Structures are given as structure tokens and as C-alpha cells.
mmCIF file of C-alpha atoms in Angstrom:
data_model
loop_
_atom_site.group_PDB
_atom_site.id
_atom_site.type_symbol
_atom_site.label_atom_id
_atom_site.label_comp_id
_atom_site.label_asym_id
_atom_site.label_seq_id
_atom_site.Cartn_x
_atom_site.Cartn_y
_atom_site.Cartn_z
ATOM 1 C CA MET A 1 0.031 -0.042 0.010
ATOM 2 C CA THR A 2 2.810 2.413 0.843
ATOM 3 C CA LEU A 3 4.739 1.597 -2.227
ATOM 4 C CA HIS A 4 1.595 2.018 -4.310
ATOM 5 C CA ARG A 5 0.928 5.409 -2.752
ATOM 6 C CA ARG A 6 4.526 6.542 -3.274
ATOM 7 C CA ALA A 7 4.293 5.532 -6.946
ATOM 8 C CA LEU A 8 1.112 7.506 -7.315
ATOM 9 C CA LEU A 9 2.865 10.600 -5.645
ATOM 10 C CA GLY A 10 5.757 10.105 -7.833
ATOM 11 C CA ALA A 11 3.639 10.126 -10.985
ATOM 12 C CA ALA A 12 1.691 13.082 -9.712
ATOM 13 C CA GLY A 13 5.014 14.959 -9.323
ATOM 14 C CA LEU A 14 6.249 14.207 -12.718
ATOM 15 C CA ALA A 15 2.949 15.263 -14.169
ATOM 16 C CA ALA A 16 3.203 18.602 -12.286
ATOM 17 C CA LEU A 17 6.671 19.085 -13.538
ATOM 18 C CA ALA A 18 5.857 18.411 -17.355
ATOM 19 C CA PRO A 19 4.110 21.636 -18.002
ATOM 20 C CA ALA A 20 7.042 23.545 -16.488
ATOM 21 C CA ALA A 21 9.670 21.581 -18.617
ATOM 22 C CA ALA A 22 7.438 22.114 -21.765
ATOM 23 C CA SER A 23 7.419 25.913 -21.181
ATOM 24 C CA ALA A 24 11.160 26.173 -20.262
ATOM 25 C CA GLN A 25 12.406 29.347 -21.954
ATOM 26 C CA ALA A 26 15.984 30.493 -22.880
ATOM 27 C CA ARG A 27 16.463 34.125 -21.868
ATOM 28 C CA TRP A 28 18.995 36.169 -23.684
ATOM 29 C CA GLN A 29 20.373 39.613 -23.244
ATOM 30 C CA MET A 30 21.554 41.787 -26.289
ATOM 31 C CA ALA A 31 23.776 44.883 -26.220
ATOM 32 C CA SER A 32 23.809 47.687 -28.918
ATOM 33 C CA PRO A 33 25.485 51.031 -28.877
ATOM 34 C CA TYR A 34 22.839 52.810 -30.963
ATOM 35 C CA ALA A 35 19.821 54.817 -30.145
ATOM 36 C CA ASP A 36 16.230 53.487 -30.386
ATOM 37 C CA GLY A 37 15.397 55.801 -33.295
ATOM 38 C CA ASN A 38 18.419 54.671 -35.481
ATOM 39 C CA PHE A 39 17.452 52.485 -38.412
ATOM 40 C CA GLN A 40 19.942 49.728 -37.313
ATOM 41 C CA THR A 41 18.091 49.664 -33.809
ATOM 42 C CA ARG A 42 14.845 49.432 -35.396
ATOM 43 C CA ASN A 43 15.999 46.665 -37.572
ATOM 44 C CA ILE A 44 17.213 44.742 -34.572
ATOM 45 C CA ARG A 45 13.864 45.104 -32.707
ATOM 46 C CA ALA A 46 12.125 43.769 -35.820
ATOM 47 C CA PHE A 47 14.736 40.855 -35.878
ATOM 48 C CA LEU A 48 14.153 40.044 -32.242
ATOM 49 C CA GLN A 49 10.306 40.178 -32.582
ATOM 50 C CA ASP A 50 10.528 37.999 -35.634
ATOM 51 C CA LEU A 51 12.727 35.466 -33.682
ATOM 52 C CA GLU A 52 10.656 35.259 -30.582
ATOM 53 C CA GLN A 53 7.534 34.682 -32.696
ATOM 54 C CA ALA A 54 9.246 31.878 -34.621
ATOM 55 C CA ALA A 55 10.395 30.411 -31.273
ATOM 56 C CA GLY A 56 6.869 29.960 -29.946
ATOM 57 C CA GLY A 57 7.801 31.057 -26.438
ATOM 58 C CA ARG A 58 10.925 29.119 -26.173
ATOM 59 C CA LEU A 59 13.396 32.142 -26.436
ATOM 60 C CA SER A 60 13.028 35.702 -25.008
ATOM 61 C CA ILE A 61 15.640 38.355 -25.682
ATOM 62 C CA GLN A 62 15.932 41.740 -23.933
ATOM 63 C CA LEU A 63 17.562 44.462 -25.903
ATOM 64 C CA HIS A 64 19.876 47.094 -24.121
ATOM 65 C CA SER A 65 20.222 49.897 -26.734
ATOM 66 C CA ASN A 66 22.041 53.169 -26.835
ATOM 67 C CA GLY A 67 25.028 51.698 -24.884
ATOM 68 C CA SER A 68 23.009 51.291 -21.701
ATOM 69 C CA LEU A 69 24.520 48.071 -20.700
ATOM 70 C CA LEU A 70 27.885 47.887 -22.668
ATOM 71 C CA ARG A 71 29.677 50.578 -24.581
ATOM 72 C CA MET A 72 30.863 49.921 -28.176
ATOM 73 C CA PRO A 73 34.268 48.791 -27.177
ATOM 74 C CA GLU A 74 32.966 46.433 -24.547
ATOM 75 C CA ILE A 75 30.215 44.641 -26.528
ATOM 76 C CA LYS A 76 32.237 42.000 -28.507
ATOM 77 C CA ARG A 77 34.142 40.980 -25.368
ATOM 78 C CA GLY A 78 30.826 40.884 -23.567
ATOM 79 C CA VAL A 79 29.431 38.305 -25.952
ATOM 80 C CA GLN A 80 32.538 36.430 -25.892
ATOM 81 C CA THR A 81 32.463 36.094 -22.017
ATOM 82 C CA GLY A 82 28.796 35.405 -21.790
ATOM 83 C CA GLN A 83 27.862 38.666 -20.262
ATOM 84 C CA VAL A 84 25.371 38.982 -23.022
ATOM 85 C CA GLN A 85 24.426 36.382 -25.602
ATOM 86 C CA LEU A 86 23.948 38.904 -28.562
ATOM 87 C CA GLY A 87 25.704 42.072 -29.537
ATOM 88 C CA GLU A 88 25.830 44.611 -32.389
ATOM 89 C CA ILE A 89 29.163 46.262 -33.210
ATOM 90 C CA LEU A 90 30.592 48.539 -35.889
ATOM 91 C CA LEU A 91 33.057 46.410 -37.609
ATOM 92 C CA THR A 92 35.622 49.111 -38.229
ATOM 93 C CA ALA A 93 35.661 49.998 -34.526
ATOM 94 C CA TYR A 94 37.472 46.654 -33.924
ATOM 95 C CA ALA A 95 40.031 47.159 -36.717
ATOM 96 C CA ASN A 96 42.763 47.360 -34.119
ATOM 97 C CA GLU A 97 42.163 43.663 -33.392
ATOM 98 C CA ASP A 98 42.215 42.508 -37.083
ATOM 99 C CA PRO A 99 42.555 44.812 -40.308
ATOM 100 C CA LEU A 100 39.977 42.532 -42.028
ATOM 101 C CA PHE A 101 37.246 44.270 -39.979
ATOM 102 C CA ASP A 102 38.272 47.586 -41.641
ATOM 103 C CA ALA A 103 37.906 46.575 -45.394
ATOM 104 C CA ASP A 104 34.676 48.604 -45.791
ATOM 105 C CA ALA A 105 36.209 51.709 -44.455
ATOM 106 C CA LEU A 106 38.694 51.991 -47.496
ATOM 107 C CA PRO A 107 37.814 55.232 -49.385
ATOM 108 C CA GLN A 108 35.945 54.721 -52.610
ATOM 109 C CA LEU A 109 36.163 50.876 -52.611
ATOM 110 C CA VAL A 110 32.422 50.707 -52.113
ATOM 111 C CA THR A 111 30.312 53.543 -53.475
ATOM 112 C CA ASN A 112 26.755 51.998 -53.732
ATOM 113 C CA TYR A 113 24.652 49.325 -52.198
ATOM 114 C CA ALA A 114 25.263 46.675 -54.820
ATOM 115 C CA GLN A 115 29.007 47.013 -54.243
ATOM 116 C CA ALA A 116 28.448 47.129 -50.486
ATOM 117 C CA ARG A 117 26.579 43.719 -50.882
ATOM 118 C CA LYS A 118 29.343 42.294 -52.861
ATOM 119 C CA LEU A 119 32.039 43.192 -50.449
ATOM 120 C CA SER A 120 30.119 42.094 -47.587
ATOM 121 C CA ASP A 121 29.331 38.657 -49.130
ATOM 122 C CA LEU A 122 33.141 38.230 -49.894
ATOM 123 C CA GLN A 123 34.177 39.454 -46.517
ATOM 124 C CA LYS A 124 31.697 37.278 -44.546
ATOM 125 C CA PRO A 125 33.790 34.053 -44.632
ATOM 126 C CA PHE A 126 36.835 35.846 -43.401
ATOM 127 C CA ILE A 127 34.944 37.367 -40.574
ATOM 128 C CA GLU A 128 33.070 34.121 -39.772
ATOM 129 C CA ALA A 129 36.426 32.326 -39.237
ATOM 130 C CA ARG A 130 37.864 35.027 -37.034
ATOM 131 C CA PHE A 131 34.697 35.014 -34.894
ATOM 132 C CA ALA A 132 34.676 31.192 -34.833
ATOM 133 C CA ARG A 133 38.112 31.251 -33.118
ATOM 134 C CA GLN A 134 36.678 33.491 -30.433
ATOM 135 C CA GLY A 135 33.555 31.451 -29.727
ATOM 136 C CA LEU A 136 31.355 33.817 -31.824
ATOM 137 C CA SER A 137 29.073 33.337 -34.706
ATOM 138 C CA LEU A 138 28.110 36.028 -37.230
ATOM 139 C CA LEU A 139 24.475 36.418 -37.771
ATOM 140 C CA TYR A 140 24.082 39.246 -40.208
ATOM 141 C CA MET A 141 25.705 42.642 -41.453
ATOM 142 C CA VAL A 142 24.095 45.791 -42.651
ATOM 143 C CA PRO A 143 25.845 48.850 -44.211
ATOM 144 C CA TRP A 144 25.483 52.431 -43.078
ATOM 145 C CA PRO A 145 24.507 54.909 -45.876
ATOM 146 C CA PRO A 146 27.448 56.142 -47.827
ATOM 147 C CA ALA A 147 29.580 59.003 -46.543
ATOM 148 C CA GLY A 148 29.864 62.450 -48.212
ATOM 149 C CA LEU A 149 31.742 65.631 -47.813
ATOM 150 C CA TYR A 150 30.630 68.617 -45.637
ATOM 151 C CA ALA A 151 32.207 71.976 -46.372
ATOM 152 C CA GLN A 152 31.393 75.735 -46.364
ATOM 153 C CA ALA A 153 31.735 75.990 -50.013
ATOM 154 C CA PRO A 154 31.736 73.542 -52.981
ATOM 155 C CA VAL A 155 34.753 71.475 -53.289
ATOM 156 C CA THR A 156 35.671 70.230 -56.686
ATOM 157 C CA SER A 157 39.113 68.899 -56.069
ATOM 158 C CA LEU A 158 41.017 67.419 -52.964
ATOM 159 C CA GLU A 159 43.669 70.136 -53.430
ATOM 160 C CA GLN A 160 41.096 72.660 -52.034
ATOM 161 C CA LEU A 161 41.214 70.714 -48.696
ATOM 162 C CA ARG A 162 44.945 71.067 -48.379
ATOM 163 C CA GLY A 163 45.937 72.802 -45.157
ATOM 164 C CA GLN A 164 42.217 72.720 -43.860
ATOM 165 C CA ARG A 165 41.375 71.487 -40.408
ATOM 166 C CA PHE A 166 39.783 68.197 -41.353
ATOM 167 C CA ARG A 167 37.470 66.363 -38.809
ATOM 168 C CA THR A 168 38.546 62.742 -38.253
ATOM 169 C CA PHE A 169 37.065 59.927 -36.183
ATOM 170 C CA SER A 170 39.011 56.849 -37.015
ATOM 171 C CA PRO A 171 42.490 55.635 -38.183
ATOM 172 C CA MET A 172 41.192 55.564 -41.765
ATOM 173 C CA THR A 173 39.761 59.035 -41.823
ATOM 174 C CA ASN A 174 43.014 60.302 -40.067
ATOM 175 C CA ARG A 175 45.252 58.630 -42.657
ATOM 176 C CA PHE A 176 43.074 60.189 -45.327
ATOM 177 C CA ALA A 177 43.448 63.663 -43.911
ATOM 178 C CA GLN A 178 47.300 63.194 -43.848
ATOM 179 C CA LEU A 179 47.470 61.972 -47.604
ATOM 180 C CA ILE A 180 45.496 64.958 -48.920
ATOM 181 C CA GLY A 181 47.550 67.487 -46.990
ATOM 182 C CA ALA A 182 44.852 68.518 -44.559
ATOM 183 C CA GLN A 183 45.284 68.863 -40.716
ATOM 184 C CA PRO A 184 43.559 65.779 -39.014
ATOM 185 C CA THR A 185 41.513 66.852 -36.056
ATOM 186 C CA LEU A 186 39.878 64.227 -33.983
ATOM 187 C CA VAL A 187 36.172 65.308 -33.080
ATOM 188 C CA GLN A 188 33.359 63.288 -31.782
ATOM 189 C CA SER A 189 30.011 63.655 -33.469
ATOM 190 C CA ALA A 190 28.350 65.228 -30.407
ATOM 191 C CA GLU A 191 30.935 68.074 -30.516
ATOM 192 C CA LEU A 192 30.757 68.814 -34.361
ATOM 193 C CA ALA A 193 28.649 72.011 -34.142
ATOM 194 C CA GLN A 194 30.988 73.759 -31.743
ATOM 195 C CA ALA A 195 34.004 72.489 -33.581
ATOM 196 C CA PHE A 196 32.784 74.132 -36.813
ATOM 197 C CA ALA A 197 31.495 77.244 -35.079
ATOM 198 C CA THR A 198 34.861 77.901 -33.546
ATOM 199 C CA GLY A 199 37.066 77.045 -36.470
ATOM 200 C CA VAL A 200 38.457 73.943 -34.859
ATOM 201 C CA VAL A 201 37.489 72.076 -38.066
ATOM 202 C CA GLN A 202 36.356 73.264 -41.542
ATOM 203 C CA ALA A 203 35.454 70.153 -43.359
ATOM 204 C CA GLN A 204 34.633 66.536 -42.724
ATOM 205 C CA ILE A 205 33.446 63.296 -44.316
ATOM 206 C CA THR A 206 30.611 61.408 -42.772
ATOM 207 C CA SER A 207 27.107 60.260 -43.743
ATOM 208 C CA ALA A 208 23.954 62.381 -44.348
ATOM 209 C CA ALA A 209 22.579 60.451 -41.367
ATOM 210 C CA THR A 210 25.129 61.904 -39.005
ATOM 211 C CA GLY A 211 24.555 65.300 -40.576
ATOM 212 C CA VAL A 212 20.920 65.133 -39.684
ATOM 213 C CA ASP A 213 21.708 63.841 -36.153
ATOM 214 C CA THR A 214 24.072 66.773 -35.625
ATOM 215 C CA GLN A 215 22.022 69.438 -37.499
ATOM 216 C CA ALA A 216 24.715 70.009 -40.094
ATOM 217 C CA TRP A 217 22.850 72.942 -41.551
ATOM 218 C CA ASP A 218 23.784 74.987 -38.687
ATOM 219 C CA TYR A 219 27.653 74.529 -39.315
ATOM 220 C CA ALA A 220 28.137 73.708 -42.922
ATOM 221 C CA ARG A 221 26.659 74.946 -46.247
ATOM 222 C CA VAL A 222 27.482 72.158 -48.756
ATOM 223 C CA PHE A 223 27.011 68.333 -48.670
ATOM 224 C CA THR A 224 28.470 66.341 -51.543
ATOM 225 C CA PRO A 225 27.404 62.710 -51.639
ATOM 226 C CA LEU A 226 30.571 60.713 -52.519
ATOM 227 C CA GLY A 227 30.063 57.139 -51.398
ATOM 228 C CA PHE A 228 33.376 57.540 -49.724
ATOM 229 C CA SER A 229 32.865 54.493 -47.594
ATOM 230 C CA MET A 230 29.883 52.258 -46.363
ATOM 231 C CA THR A 231 31.037 50.823 -43.165
ATOM 232 C CA LYS A 232 28.979 47.852 -41.723
ATOM 233 C CA ASN A 233 27.450 46.727 -38.399
ATOM 234 C CA ALA A 234 27.616 43.182 -37.484
ATOM 235 C CA VAL A 235 25.248 41.288 -35.250
ATOM 236 C CA LEU A 236 26.926 38.445 -33.512
ATOM 237 C CA VAL A 237 25.949 35.618 -31.078
ATOM 238 C CA SER A 238 27.660 33.495 -28.507
ATOM 239 C CA ARG A 239 28.350 30.272 -30.189
ATOM 240 C CA ARG A 240 27.834 28.425 -26.928
ATOM 241 C CA ALA A 241 24.435 30.042 -26.308
ATOM 242 C CA LEU A 242 23.368 29.316 -29.902
ATOM 243 C CA GLU A 243 24.380 25.718 -29.831
ATOM 244 C CA ALA A 244 22.672 25.178 -26.527
ATOM 245 C CA LEU A 245 19.316 25.659 -28.277
ATOM 246 C CA PRO A 246 17.387 22.946 -30.104
ATOM 247 C CA ALA A 247 18.342 22.371 -33.680
ATOM 248 C CA ASP A 248 15.014 23.853 -34.989
ATOM 249 C CA LEU A 249 15.426 26.934 -32.967
ATOM 250 C CA GLN A 250 19.096 27.338 -34.056
ATOM 251 C CA ALA A 251 17.684 27.280 -37.542
ATOM 252 C CA ALA A 252 15.053 29.762 -36.647
ATOM 253 C CA VAL A 253 17.747 32.145 -35.389
ATOM 254 C CA ARG A 254 19.553 31.883 -38.704
ATOM 255 C CA ALA A 255 16.524 32.345 -40.758
ATOM 256 C CA ALA A 256 15.457 35.410 -38.860
ATOM 257 C CA ALA A 257 19.012 36.785 -39.265
ATOM 258 C CA THR A 258 18.673 36.273 -43.162
ATOM 259 C CA ARG A 259 15.518 38.245 -43.179
ATOM 260 C CA ALA A 260 17.008 41.027 -40.959
ATOM 261 C CA GLU A 261 19.936 41.469 -43.261
ATOM 262 C CA ALA A 262 17.748 41.856 -46.328
ATOM 263 C CA ARG A 263 15.393 44.291 -44.375
ATOM 264 C CA GLY A 264 18.390 46.231 -43.080
ATOM 265 C CA TYR A 265 19.550 46.977 -46.613
ATOM 266 C CA GLU A 266 16.232 48.406 -47.337
ATOM 267 C CA LEU A 267 16.131 50.573 -44.304
ATOM 268 C CA SER A 268 19.762 51.743 -45.027
ATOM 269 C CA GLU A 269 18.722 52.834 -48.421
ATOM 270 C CA ALA A 270 15.703 54.469 -47.160
ATOM 271 C CA ALA A 271 17.682 56.328 -44.442
ATOM 272 C CA MET A 272 20.187 57.618 -47.167
ATOM 273 C CA ARG A 273 17.288 59.230 -49.310
ATOM 274 C CA GLU A 274 15.501 60.652 -46.249
ATOM 275 C CA THR A 275 18.582 62.263 -44.616
ATOM 276 C CA GLU A 276 19.995 63.698 -47.903
ATOM 277 C CA ALA A 277 16.506 65.135 -48.555
ATOM 278 C CA THR A 278 16.371 66.590 -44.994
ATOM 279 C CA LEU A 279 19.820 68.249 -45.475
ATOM 280 C CA ALA A 280 18.483 69.936 -48.749
ATOM 281 C CA ALA A 281 15.124 70.917 -47.174
ATOM 282 C CA ARG A 282 17.178 72.597 -44.431
ATOM 283 C CA GLY A 283 18.901 74.829 -46.922
ATOM 284 C CA MET A 284 22.163 72.997 -47.564
ATOM 285 C CA GLN A 285 23.492 72.710 -51.080
ATOM 286 C CA VAL A 286 23.302 68.993 -52.038
ATOM 287 C CA GLY A 287 24.743 67.991 -55.459
ATOM 288 C CA PRO A 288 26.813 65.443 -57.137
ATOM 289 C CA PRO A 289 30.710 65.437 -57.004
ATOM 290 C CA SER A 290 32.810 66.751 -59.902
ATOM 291 C CA GLN A 291 34.870 64.169 -61.899
ATOM 292 C CA GLN A 292 38.016 65.768 -60.674
ATOM 293 C CA LEU A 293 37.014 65.064 -57.041
ATOM 294 C CA LEU A 294 36.109 61.432 -57.907
ATOM 295 C CA ASP A 295 39.462 61.005 -59.638
ATOM 296 C CA ASP A 296 41.347 62.473 -56.758
ATOM 297 C CA LEU A 297 39.421 60.211 -54.265
ATOM 298 C CA ALA A 298 39.999 57.108 -56.308
ATOM 299 C CA ARG A 299 43.883 58.022 -56.438
ATOM 300 C CA VAL A 300 44.075 58.325 -52.579
ATOM 301 C CA GLY A 301 41.867 55.303 -52.042
ATOM 302 C CA ARG A 302 44.306 53.101 -54.259
ATOM 303 C CA THR A 303 47.103 54.334 -51.914
ATOM 304 C CA MET A 304 45.179 53.482 -48.734
ATOM 305 C CA ALA A 305 44.064 50.040 -50.084
ATOM 306 C CA ASP A 306 47.807 49.228 -50.815
ATOM 307 C CA GLU A 307 48.706 50.153 -47.186
ATOM 308 C CA TRP A 308 45.820 48.169 -45.867
ATOM 309 C CA VAL A 309 46.941 44.999 -47.792
ATOM 310 C CA THR A 310 50.410 45.395 -46.129
ATOM 311 C CA ARG A 311 48.543 45.206 -42.753
ATOM 312 C CA ALA A 312 45.907 42.637 -43.653
ATOM 313 C CA GLY A 313 48.245 40.114 -45.318
ATOM 314 C CA ASP A 314 47.265 37.287 -47.601
ATOM 315 C CA ASP A 315 43.632 37.329 -46.444
ATOM 316 C CA GLY A 316 43.354 41.011 -47.304
ATOM 317 C CA ARG A 317 44.972 40.569 -50.602
ATOM 318 C CA ARG A 318 42.705 37.816 -51.600
ATOM 319 C CA LEU A 319 39.671 39.734 -50.472
ATOM 320 C CA LEU A 320 40.515 42.690 -52.712
ATOM 321 C CA GLU A 321 41.377 40.570 -55.573
ATOM 322 C CA GLN A 322 38.012 38.698 -55.385
ATOM 323 C CA TYR A 323 36.138 42.078 -54.987
ATOM 324 C CA ARG A 324 37.964 43.664 -58.023
ATOM 325 C CA ALA A 325 37.687 40.553 -60.172
ATOM 326 C CA GLY A 326 34.189 41.382 -60.925
#
């Protein structure tokens, strides 16, 4: 009788645990350095919503945007150590780790979205291999809108920028300023208006999106779209966390990432059109570059690409050869 009762109690206990086991949920954290209104962040939120819906309640993900949990330099390491399971980074911000992360920052290498897609597809295996060695998996990459030139008057050749105080924000932009004979001046985007107003800088190259964010019409008169560079954001995941999920859920993560990348390109193109239109509507002169300016940029770009290959080694050389072959 006692054994029978114990058996019944054991069965009842297992039955009580079954619903809890069936509803077991993986809980992930994600860190991003960008504000909620940014198109990259909006794309991430759509990605997470898509993924949670596909997971059917088996996965929940909390996004910490605007650097609220981890700052940009901390995010990749945070995913590696398991502090968060997902992260978004600007690849070129990690170029000090590996020059392959900096390929899309080379001037005039990529000037439109078709070229950005081609470089990204070729670059992806190199990035995946590097991430794999660090316990990471690449989910998707999305380019920023192309960068252009901000100045007080139309610039038709790089010679006009010689001697000017040129705003820089990365090793690549610093080297560019050196090569054209300008004076490199490091200025963060939040300080741009004051820097221009006080003459600390006289020109810069950045996207129309940054121009809108910083109200460039208050400090510059001309914006020339150049396709100077189209750097990318990468969304990465802890490989340990990913592989801990059931196989079908891992596949759902990959599928949602594929959709996010396609959607991200559309959002980036829309952001380019909208922000360039905003600059013009605010009174800035927005127009195409002269052929002389494009030729000058191509010349400097070739020099910087050669220097980059020296740093990037055989992988960098192969990447550029594959890209230029088409």
C-alpha cells in the first residue's frame, strides 16, 4: 500500500513538472550602442520580434540599446565572455584587433549598395572564421548609408582641402587627411557643431544620417554625396548560447537573421534618401561630385588600399582580388 501510494505521488510529481519543462524558456540579453530611433536599432527590434515569434515562447531576448548596458568597445568581449548572448558592433571600430574588420572603411572601394553587398558577401567567410576562433557566430551585417563631404563652399578637387582642419574619427579618416595634406583633427559627433563654429574644423566626411543627427545645416553649407565608404554593423551571437538551443530553434535564429539582413539594406537605403532630402530641405546645397574630385578620391583610395593590404596580409590581398575581379 505504501509503495503504491509513493508510486502515485511520484507520478503526480512528474505530471506537475511536465508543463514547466514544456514551457522552459531560454532568456538572452543583447547589447547595442545605438539609439532606439536609429534604423539599425529598429531593424534589430524587428529581428528580435520575428525570432521570438518563430520560437513559440521558447526564447526571449531583452535588448539594451544606446550603450545602456555595454559601450561599443565592450560589446564584442561581452558576448565572448557570456555577459550577453547577442551584440551589435561597428566592424571598423574593432580594426585594431584585425585589419579585415576595416575593409569597408577603405575610401571609394564601395560607393553604392550593390558594391556594399558584394564586398560583404566576400568578406563574410573571413569574418566568420575570425569570430569562430573567439567563440562567436556572425548572424548578419548591414551597411550604413554612404559618406559624403561637408564643407562651407563647393569642393571640386582634394587640393582645395589642403591645409584645412579636417575632422577625423577613425584611423582611416586620419590617414586620409594626412594623404591629402589636410590637418587631421579628432572630433566626436556630439561636438561637431561647436568645432565648426569655432573653426576647430573646416570640413569633414561622414554620412547624411550623421549630418541630420548633428544638425549640419547649422555649421556647414554644402554636402556632396561621395560614396566615400559604407561601413557595416555586425550582429553576433555567442556560439555556446546558440548551440545550447534545440536544432530547430538554431535554424530559426539563422532564418530570422537572413530576413534581418535583407530588411536592413532596405532601411539603410531609405535612411540615405530621407537624410539627404532633409539636408537639402534645411537649406544645404546637395549635389553630385565633380569628376576631378572623384578621380582624386580614387587615387588616394588606391594608396590606402595598398597600405591596408600590407597590414591585412594574404587574406586582405585575396579579399580585394576577389572583389575587384568582378
